[in-house]
Short mmCIF file of C-alpha atoms in Angstrom, two decimals:
data_model
loop_
_atom_site.label_atom_id
_atom_site.label_comp_id
_atom_site.label_asym_id
_atom_site.label_seq_id
_atom_site.Cartn_x
_atom_site.Cartn_y
_atom_site.Cartn_z
CA UNK V 211 32.71 -23.82 -91.39
CA UNK V 212 35.75 -21.75 -91.56
CA UNK V 213 33.75 -18.93 -91.73
CA UNK V 214 31.47 -19.68 -88.69
CA UNK V 215 34.82 -20.69 -86.86
CA UNK V 216 35.88 -17.05 -87.58
CA UNK V 217 32.69 -14.92 -86.68
CA UNK V 218 31.97 -16.98 -83.20
CA UNK V 219 29.17 -13.91 -82.25
CA UNK V 220 27.16 -15.19 -85.61
CA UNK V 221 24.77 -17.81 -85.31
CA UNK V 222 25.59 -21.55 -86.44
CA UNK V 223 25.12 -21.90 -90.21
CA UNK V 224 22.84 -24.96 -89.54
CA UNK V 225 20.19 -23.01 -87.65
CA UNK V 226 19.76 -20.80 -91.20
CA UNK V 227 20.31 -23.86 -93.34
CA UNK V 228 18.08 -26.99 -92.46
CA UNK V 229 20.28 -28.93 -94.82
CA UNK V 230 23.37 -28.66 -92.91
CA UNK V 231 23.78 -30.96 -90.10
CA UNK V 232 25.40 -29.99 -86.73
CA UNK V 233 28.73 -31.27 -86.54
CA UNK V 234 28.80 -34.59 -84.31
CA UNK V 235 29.34 -33.85 -80.48
CA UNK V 236 32.84 -35.40 -79.94
CA UNK V 237 34.03 -33.83 -83.28
CA UNK V 238 36.92 -30.87 -82.53
CA UNK V 239 34.58 -28.32 -84.47
CA UNK V 240 31.56 -29.01 -81.82
CA UNK V 241 34.11 -28.34 -78.53
CA UNK V 242 35.44 -25.08 -80.38
CA UNK V 243 31.56 -24.29 -81.15
CA UNK V 244 30.87 -24.83 -77.18
CA UNK V 245 33.60 -22.66 -76.04
CA UNK V 246 32.81 -20.02 -77.93
CA UNK V 247 29.47 -19.74 -77.19
CA UNK V 248 28.61 -17.23 -74.08
CA UNK V 249 26.49 -18.70 -71.31
CA UNK V 250 23.55 -16.83 -70.11
CA UNK V 251 21.77 -17.05 -66.69
CA UNK V 252 17.91 -16.40 -66.33
CA UNK V 253 16.96 -14.80 -63.39
CA UNK V 254 13.07 -15.62 -62.33
CA UNK V 255 11.80 -13.74 -59.71
CA UNK V 256 10.36 -15.71 -57.22
CA UNK V 257 8.32 -14.48 -53.88
CA UNK V 258 8.24 -16.30 -50.78
CA UNK V 259 5.35 -16.96 -48.72
CA UNK V 260 5.19 -18.00 -45.21
CA UNK V 261 4.30 -21.30 -44.07
CA UNK V 262 1.47 -20.15 -41.92
CA UNK V 263 -1.37 -18.29 -42.59
CA UNK V 264 -1.05 -15.15 -44.38
CA UNK V 265 -2.33 -11.49 -43.50
CA UNK V 266 -3.58 -8.84 -45.56
CA UNK V 267 -1.45 -6.74 -43.63
CA UNK V 268 1.85 -6.76 -42.87
CA UNK V 269 3.24 -6.64 -39.57
CA UNK V 270 5.22 -3.54 -38.30
CA UNK V 271 8.90 -4.39 -37.16
CA UNK V 272 8.65 -1.43 -34.84
CA UNK V 273 5.47 -2.59 -32.87
CA UNK V 274 5.61 -4.56 -29.71
CA UNK V 275 4.40 -8.32 -29.89
CA UNK V 276 0.99 -8.83 -28.83
CA UNK V 277 1.76 -9.97 -25.44
CA UNK V 278 3.71 -6.88 -24.72
CA UNK V 279 1.09 -5.16 -26.22
CA UNK V 280 -1.26 -6.60 -23.60
CA UNK V 281 1.09 -5.72 -20.63
CA UNK V 282 1.34 -2.26 -21.62
CA UNK V 283 -2.59 -2.09 -21.44
CA UNK V 284 -2.42 -3.64 -18.21
CA UNK V 285 -0.33 -0.88 -17.00
CA UNK V 286 -2.28 1.60 -18.30
CA UNK V 287 -5.70 -0.15 -16.32
CA UNK V 288 -3.39 -0.13 -13.45
CA UNK V 289 -2.34 3.63 -13.67
CA UNK V 290 -5.79 4.66 -13.80
CA UNK V 291 -7.22 2.92 -10.72
CA UNK V 292 -4.27 3.77 -9.06
CA UNK V 293 -4.65 7.67 -9.67
CA UNK V 294 -8.70 7.11 -8.59
CA UNK V 295 -7.25 6.09 -5.53
CA UNK V 296 -4.78 8.50 -5.18
CA UNK V 297 -7.19 11.36 -5.70
CA UNK V 298 -9.55 9.90 -2.88
CA UNK V 299 -7.26 9.29 -0.49
CA UNK V 300 -5.63 12.82 -0.74
CA UNK V 301 -9.16 14.04 -0.08
CA UNK V 302 -9.22 11.71 3.17
CA UNK V 303 -5.94 13.10 4.26
CA UNK V 304 -7.23 16.58 3.85
CA UNK V 305 -9.80 15.63 6.35
CA UNK V 306 -8.18 13.75 8.41
CA UNK V 307 -5.11 16.50 9.01
CA UNK V 308 -7.41 19.42 9.08
CA UNK V 309 -10.31 17.44 11.15
CA UNK V 310 -13.06 18.15 9.10
CA UNK V 311 -16.18 16.12 8.56
CA UNK V 312 -16.26 13.80 5.82
CA UNK V 313 -19.15 13.95 3.10
CA UNK V 314 -20.81 10.49 3.44
CA UNK V 315 -23.01 9.91 0.43
CA UNK V 316 -24.56 6.38 2.26
CA UNK V 317 -24.49 6.01 5.77
CA UNK V 318 -24.87 9.61 6.94
CA UNK V 319 -22.34 10.97 9.44
CA UNK V 320 -20.89 6.94 9.46
CA UNK V 321 -17.75 7.82 7.29
CA UNK V 322 -16.63 10.76 9.69
CA UNK V 323 -16.96 8.18 12.40
CA UNK V 324 -14.63 5.58 10.82
CA UNK V 325 -12.29 8.35 9.38
CA UNK V 326 -11.58 9.71 13.21
CA UNK V 327 -11.57 6.44 15.02
CA UNK V 328 -8.30 5.05 16.28
CA UNK V 329 -8.48 2.39 13.31
CA UNK V 330 -7.74 5.19 10.93
CA UNK V 331 -4.20 5.77 12.14
CA UNK V 332 -1.61 2.98 11.83
CA UNK V 333 1.56 3.64 14.80
CA UNK V 334 0.23 7.25 14.72
CA UNK V 335 0.13 7.63 10.93
CA UNK V 336 -3.00 8.82 9.02
CA UNK V 337 -4.19 5.53 7.19
CA UNK V 338 -5.26 7.63 4.32
CA UNK V 339 -1.85 9.24 4.05
CA UNK V 340 -0.21 5.46 3.57
CA UNK V 341 -2.83 5.09 1.39
CA UNK V 342 -2.11 8.12 -1.06
CA UNK V 343 1.76 6.65 -0.96
CA UNK V 344 0.64 3.43 -2.04
CA UNK V 345 -1.63 4.83 -4.91
CA UNK V 346 0.66 7.36 -5.97
CA UNK V 347 3.52 4.61 -6.31
CA UNK V 348 1.36 2.42 -8.37
CA UNK V 349 0.15 4.80 -10.70
CA UNK V 350 3.68 6.60 -11.44
CA UNK V 351 5.22 3.21 -11.84
CA UNK V 352 2.20 1.47 -13.88
CA UNK V 353 2.71 4.77 -16.55
CA UNK V 354 6.48 4.11 -16.02
CA UNK V 355 6.11 0.97 -17.41
CA UNK V 356 3.13 1.58 -19.78
CA UNK V 357 5.50 3.63 -21.88
CA UNK V 358 8.64 1.58 -21.50
CA UNK V 359 10.37 4.07 -19.31
CA UNK V 360 12.01 2.13 -16.41
CA UNK V 361 12.44 4.60 -13.26
CA UNK V 362 15.92 4.28 -11.66
CA UNK V 363 16.88 2.00 -14.15
CA UNK V 364 15.00 -0.64 -12.21
CA UNK V 365 14.01 -2.43 -15.60
CA UNK V 366 10.63 -3.79 -16.48
CA UNK V 367 10.78 -7.52 -14.42
CA UNK V 368 11.99 -5.53 -11.30
CA UNK V 369 9.30 -2.88 -11.83
CA UNK V 370 6.64 -5.57 -12.19
CA UNK V 371 7.81 -7.51 -9.17
CA UNK V 372 7.57 -4.03 -7.03
CA UNK V 373 4.07 -3.49 -8.44
CA UNK V 374 3.07 -6.91 -7.35
CA UNK V 375 4.26 -6.66 -3.84
CA UNK V 376 2.30 -3.08 -3.39
CA UNK V 377 -0.40 -4.67 -4.61
CA UNK V 378 -0.54 -7.41 -2.97
CA UNK V 379 0.19 -5.55 0.25
CA UNK V 380 -2.84 -3.46 -0.64
CA UNK V 381 -5.22 -6.07 -0.87
CA UNK V 382 -4.12 -7.84 2.29
CA UNK V 383 -4.62 -4.36 4.19
CA UNK V 384 -7.80 -4.23 2.88
CA UNK V 385 -9.10 -7.26 3.57
CA UNK V 386 -7.90 -6.56 7.36
CA UNK V 387 -9.70 -3.37 7.33
CA UNK V 388 -12.84 -4.71 6.19
CA UNK V 389 -12.88 -6.98 9.19
CA UNK V 390 -12.28 -3.76 11.27
CA UNK V 391 -15.01 -2.51 9.73
CA UNK V 392 -17.56 -5.53 10.06
CA UNK V 393 -16.62 -6.38 13.83
CA UNK V 394 -14.98 -3.75 15.42
CA UNK V 395 -16.87 -0.86 14.01
CA UNK V 396 -20.50 -2.52 12.94
CA UNK V 397 -23.06 -0.38 11.97
CA UNK V 398 -20.70 2.10 10.81
CA UNK V 399 -21.25 2.79 7.31
CA UNK V 400 -17.97 3.98 5.12
CA UNK V 401 -18.52 4.27 1.20
CA UNK V 402 -14.93 5.61 0.96
CA UNK V 403 -13.55 2.16 2.97
CA UNK V 404 -15.22 0.08 0.43
CA UNK V 405 -14.13 2.07 -3.01
CA UNK V 406 -10.71 1.79 -1.43
CA UNK V 407 -11.07 -2.04 -1.39
CA UNK V 408 -12.19 -2.53 -4.75
CA UNK V 409 -9.66 -0.54 -6.01
CA UNK V 410 -6.80 -2.77 -4.09
CA UNK V 411 -8.69 -5.93 -5.22
CA UNK V 412 -8.96 -5.04 -8.60
CA UNK V 413 -5.31 -3.61 -8.92
CA UNK V 414 -4.10 -7.14 -7.07
CA UNK V 415 -6.20 -8.91 -10.13
CA UNK V 416 -5.21 -7.25 -13.11
CA UNK V 417 -1.51 -7.02 -12.08
CA UNK V 418 -1.34 -10.88 -10.51
CA UNK V 419 -3.20 -11.74 -14.01
CA UNK V 420 -0.14 -9.98 -16.00
CA UNK V 421 2.16 -12.51 -14.69
CA UNK V 422 2.04 -16.01 -16.03
CA UNK V 423 1.77 -19.15 -14.24
CA UNK V 424 5.02 -20.09 -13.95
CA UNK V 425 5.95 -16.46 -12.89
CA UNK V 426 3.40 -16.47 -10.17
CA UNK V 427 5.05 -19.98 -8.72
CA UNK V 428 8.45 -17.76 -8.72
CA UNK V 429 6.68 -14.42 -6.98
CA UNK V 430 4.27 -16.41 -4.59
CA UNK V 431 7.08 -16.05 -1.60
CA UNK V 432 7.53 -12.36 -2.23
CA UNK V 433 3.42 -12.13 -2.56
CA UNK V 434 3.53 -14.04 1.02
CA UNK V 435 6.15 -11.99 2.98
CA UNK V 436 4.21 -8.86 1.69
CA UNK V 437 0.85 -10.43 3.26
CA UNK V 438 2.77 -11.36 6.36
CA UNK V 439 4.35 -7.97 7.07
CA UNK V 440 1.25 -6.25 6.23
CA UNK V 441 -0.90 -8.40 8.94
CA UNK V 442 1.90 -8.31 11.34
CA UNK V 443 2.23 -4.64 11.43
CA UNK V 444 -1.57 -4.26 11.53
CA UNK V 445 -2.30 -6.51 13.83
CA UNK V 446 0.54 -5.06 16.33
CA UNK V 447 -0.53 -1.53 15.97
CA UNK V 448 -4.29 -2.49 16.65
CA UNK V 449 -3.77 -4.87 19.51
CA UNK V 450 -0.93 -2.66 21.36
CA UNK V 451 -3.73 -0.80 23.25
CA UNK V 452 -5.25 -2.87 25.88
CA UNK V 453 -8.96 -3.27 25.31
CA UNK V 454 -11.63 -1.13 27.34
CA UNK V 455 -13.77 -2.93 29.93
CA UNK V 456 -16.44 -5.42 28.31
CA UNK V 457 -19.36 -3.60 30.36
CA UNK V 458 -18.27 -0.56 28.04
CA UNK V 459 -18.61 -2.89 24.81
CA UNK V 460 -21.59 -1.62 23.82
CA UNK V 461 -21.93 1.96 25.19
CA UNK V 462 -21.62 4.95 23.42
CA UNK V 463 -20.10 7.69 25.60
CA UNK V 464 -19.57 11.60 24.95
CA UNK V 465 -17.04 13.28 26.84
CA UNK V 466 -17.67 14.98 29.78
CA UNK V 467 -15.85 16.89 32.11
CA UNK V 468 -16.39 16.24 36.15
CA UNK V 469 -15.91 18.83 38.76
CA UNK V 470 -13.79 18.53 41.77
CA UNK V 471 -15.59 20.11 44.74
CA UNK V 472 -13.41 19.70 47.95
CA UNK V 473 -11.00 22.30 49.10
CA UNK V 474 -7.27 21.48 48.62
CA UNK V 475 -4.64 21.63 51.99
CA UNK V 476 -1.49 22.87 51.84
CA UNK V 477 -0.09 19.52 51.67
CA UNK V 478 -1.92 18.33 48.75
CA UNK V 479 -0.63 21.15 47.08
CA UNK V 480 2.84 20.73 48.18
CA UNK V 481 2.40 17.47 46.91
CA UNK V 482 1.16 18.07 43.71
CA UNK V 483 3.69 20.34 42.99
CA UNK V 484 6.10 17.89 43.61
CA UNK V 485 4.82 15.15 41.76
CA UNK V 486 4.67 17.55 38.93
CA UNK V 487 8.00 18.47 39.24
CA UNK V 488 9.21 14.58 39.04
CA UNK V 489 7.64 13.81 36.05
CA UNK V 490 5.10 11.67 38.06
CA UNK V 491 1.86 11.23 35.97
CA UNK V 492 -1.85 9.68 36.87
CA UNK V 493 -3.78 8.24 33.72
CA UNK V 494 -7.62 8.20 34.01
CA UNK V 495 -10.68 7.91 32.41
CA UNK V 496 -13.44 10.71 32.23
CA UNK V 497 -16.04 7.94 32.93
CA UNK V 498 -14.12 6.41 35.99
CA UNK V 499 -15.42 7.05 39.58
CA UNK V 500 -12.29 6.01 41.21
CA UNK V 501 -10.17 8.41 38.96
CA UNK V 502 -12.76 11.47 40.36
CA UNK V 503 -12.42 10.18 44.01
CA UNK V 504 -8.45 10.06 43.68
CA UNK V 505 -8.81 13.77 42.45
CA UNK V 506 -11.30 14.62 45.34
CA UNK V 507 -8.37 13.63 48.09
CA UNK V 508 -6.29 16.21 46.27
CA UNK V 509 -8.90 18.72 46.20
CA UNK V 510 -9.98 21.40 43.36
CA UNK V 511 -6.49 23.58 43.65
CA UNK V 512 -4.24 20.51 43.87
CA UNK V 513 -5.92 18.57 40.80
CA UNK V 514 -5.63 21.34 38.76
CA UNK V 515 -1.44 20.89 39.24
CA UNK V 516 -1.40 17.46 38.66
CA UNK V 517 -0.04 15.75 35.18
CA UNK V 518 -2.76 14.03 34.55
CA UNK V 519 -3.75 12.16 31.07
CA UNK V 520 -7.20 11.47 29.78
CA UNK V 521 -7.16 8.05 27.95
CA UNK V 522 -10.21 8.60 26.00
CA UNK V 523 -10.45 12.44 25.56
CA UNK V 524 -13.11 11.88 22.47
CA UNK V 525 -15.26 10.06 24.65
CA UNK V 526 -16.14 6.30 23.93
CA UNK V 527 -17.93 4.15 21.51
CA UNK V 528 -17.44 0.67 20.08
CA UNK V 529 -14.29 0.66 18.19
CA UNK V 530 -12.85 3.62 19.98
CA UNK V 531 -9.17 3.19 20.77
CA UNK V 532 -7.40 4.27 23.87
CA UNK V 533 -5.33 7.28 23.89
CA UNK V 534 -2.07 6.80 22.34
CA UNK V 535 0.39 8.28 25.32
CA UNK V 536 -2.22 5.75 27.56
CA UNK V 537 -1.46 2.69 25.21
CA UNK V 538 2.49 3.74 25.05
CA UNK V 539 2.25 3.33 29.08
CA UNK V 540 0.65 0.19 28.86
CA UNK V 541 -2.18 1.25 30.91
CA UNK V 542 -4.83 -1.78 31.88
CA UNK V 543 -6.96 0.07 34.71
CA UNK V 544 -8.15 3.63 35.60
CA UNK V 545 -6.77 5.20 37.28
CA UNK V 546 -3.11 4.49 36.98
CA UNK V 547 -0.12 6.30 38.33
CA UNK V 548 3.37 5.97 37.26
CA UNK V 549 6.26 7.30 39.43
CA UNK V 550 9.67 7.26 39.11
CA UNK V 551 9.16 4.31 36.58
CA UNK V 552 6.83 2.46 39.36
CA UNK V 553 3.44 1.69 38.37
CA UNK V 554 0.57 2.24 41.09
CA UNK V 555 -2.77 0.90 39.88
CA UNK V 556 -5.89 2.02 41.92
CA UNK V 557 -6.57 4.94 44.14
CA UNK V 558 -3.57 5.94 46.25
CA UNK V 559 -3.54 7.66 49.64
CA UNK V 560 -1.81 10.64 49.78
CA UNK V 561 0.68 9.49 52.39
CA UNK V 562 1.75 6.67 49.80
CA UNK V 563 1.90 9.15 47.03
CA UNK V 564 4.13 11.08 49.22
CA UNK V 565 6.52 8.09 50.48
CA UNK V 566 6.99 6.67 46.67
CA UNK V 567 8.02 9.87 45.14
CA UNK V 568 10.41 10.91 48.06
CA UNK V 569 8.26 14.12 49.19
CA UNK V 570 9.27 14.93 52.47
CA UNK V 571 7.12 17.22 54.61
CA UNK V 572 6.38 17.85 58.22
CA UNK V 573 2.73 17.08 56.88
CA UNK V 574 2.93 13.47 55.85
CA UNK V 575 1.39 11.92 59.19
CA UNK V 576 -1.37 14.30 58.99
CA UNK V 577 -2.57 14.93 55.57
CA UNK V 578 -5.94 16.26 54.68
#
């Protein structure tokens, strides 16, 4: 036992000699043996498995979550559709600004008729130009969001809301234009209009689908505001001009010129020069017989001196709007004179025109 206690690193004697019994647990020798034996810790490798179903391929922590990946796909789709719309509207803008004829695969010349109608502009701005800006914005912003690059530091939430507002506005505008095409321009076929409407509705659908139900509830106010603003703007633009007489509702009149045959008196020539010098203006339409009679009162020499505005210089057919200058002056009938801010409707005697305009001449009482 003394030998064993002197060499704590060696094995206890009773492990080699079965006849020897280990000391009692309470004996001093056992306690000394317990203190002298070092403890060994065995480390067993344990692999923890997830509680859910396991996959053979471990997820990449750098990759986005499934919902964000689906959103990126949505933005790529909207970028592609916006790009197609941008190319189409660039072509139509070129045709509109260059006054060229549009190639219409379906409908013959109907595409050109629609593109050249007054409904192809809003407050003087060509409609294809507005569409080009809208489609270009959608395509650019969608690409930025798909690549997680947020322009102007607007963030993904604000970027998605901007896309939702633009797509809602475009869908409402397309619905309004389809209504115009079917009611005001009935019989005309415009394949470009239909393609643009399809693109707008598709953009609205896929961008709206990217929002959850709760997000849509929060964004519904934005959508209503955008839709109301677009509708009021278009409705104001297309109803600000007075409507043409109902008797011309189904008439297709190409523009034609009328010839004044009477000779002008010195009084008529002087009056015409005076009216022009003070900014007096006569508004008329090429088919208006009263307009021709008013010019005949002045005679052909004096009539050329008048500041005359033709309200339908490109002819008239269903859907054609009145010229912008006539619309801005709120012309309701032909002929109409505006002299020093005073509106005179219908034919006017030369003496009356002289009185209203302040023209003084010895021949006022004897106009020819």
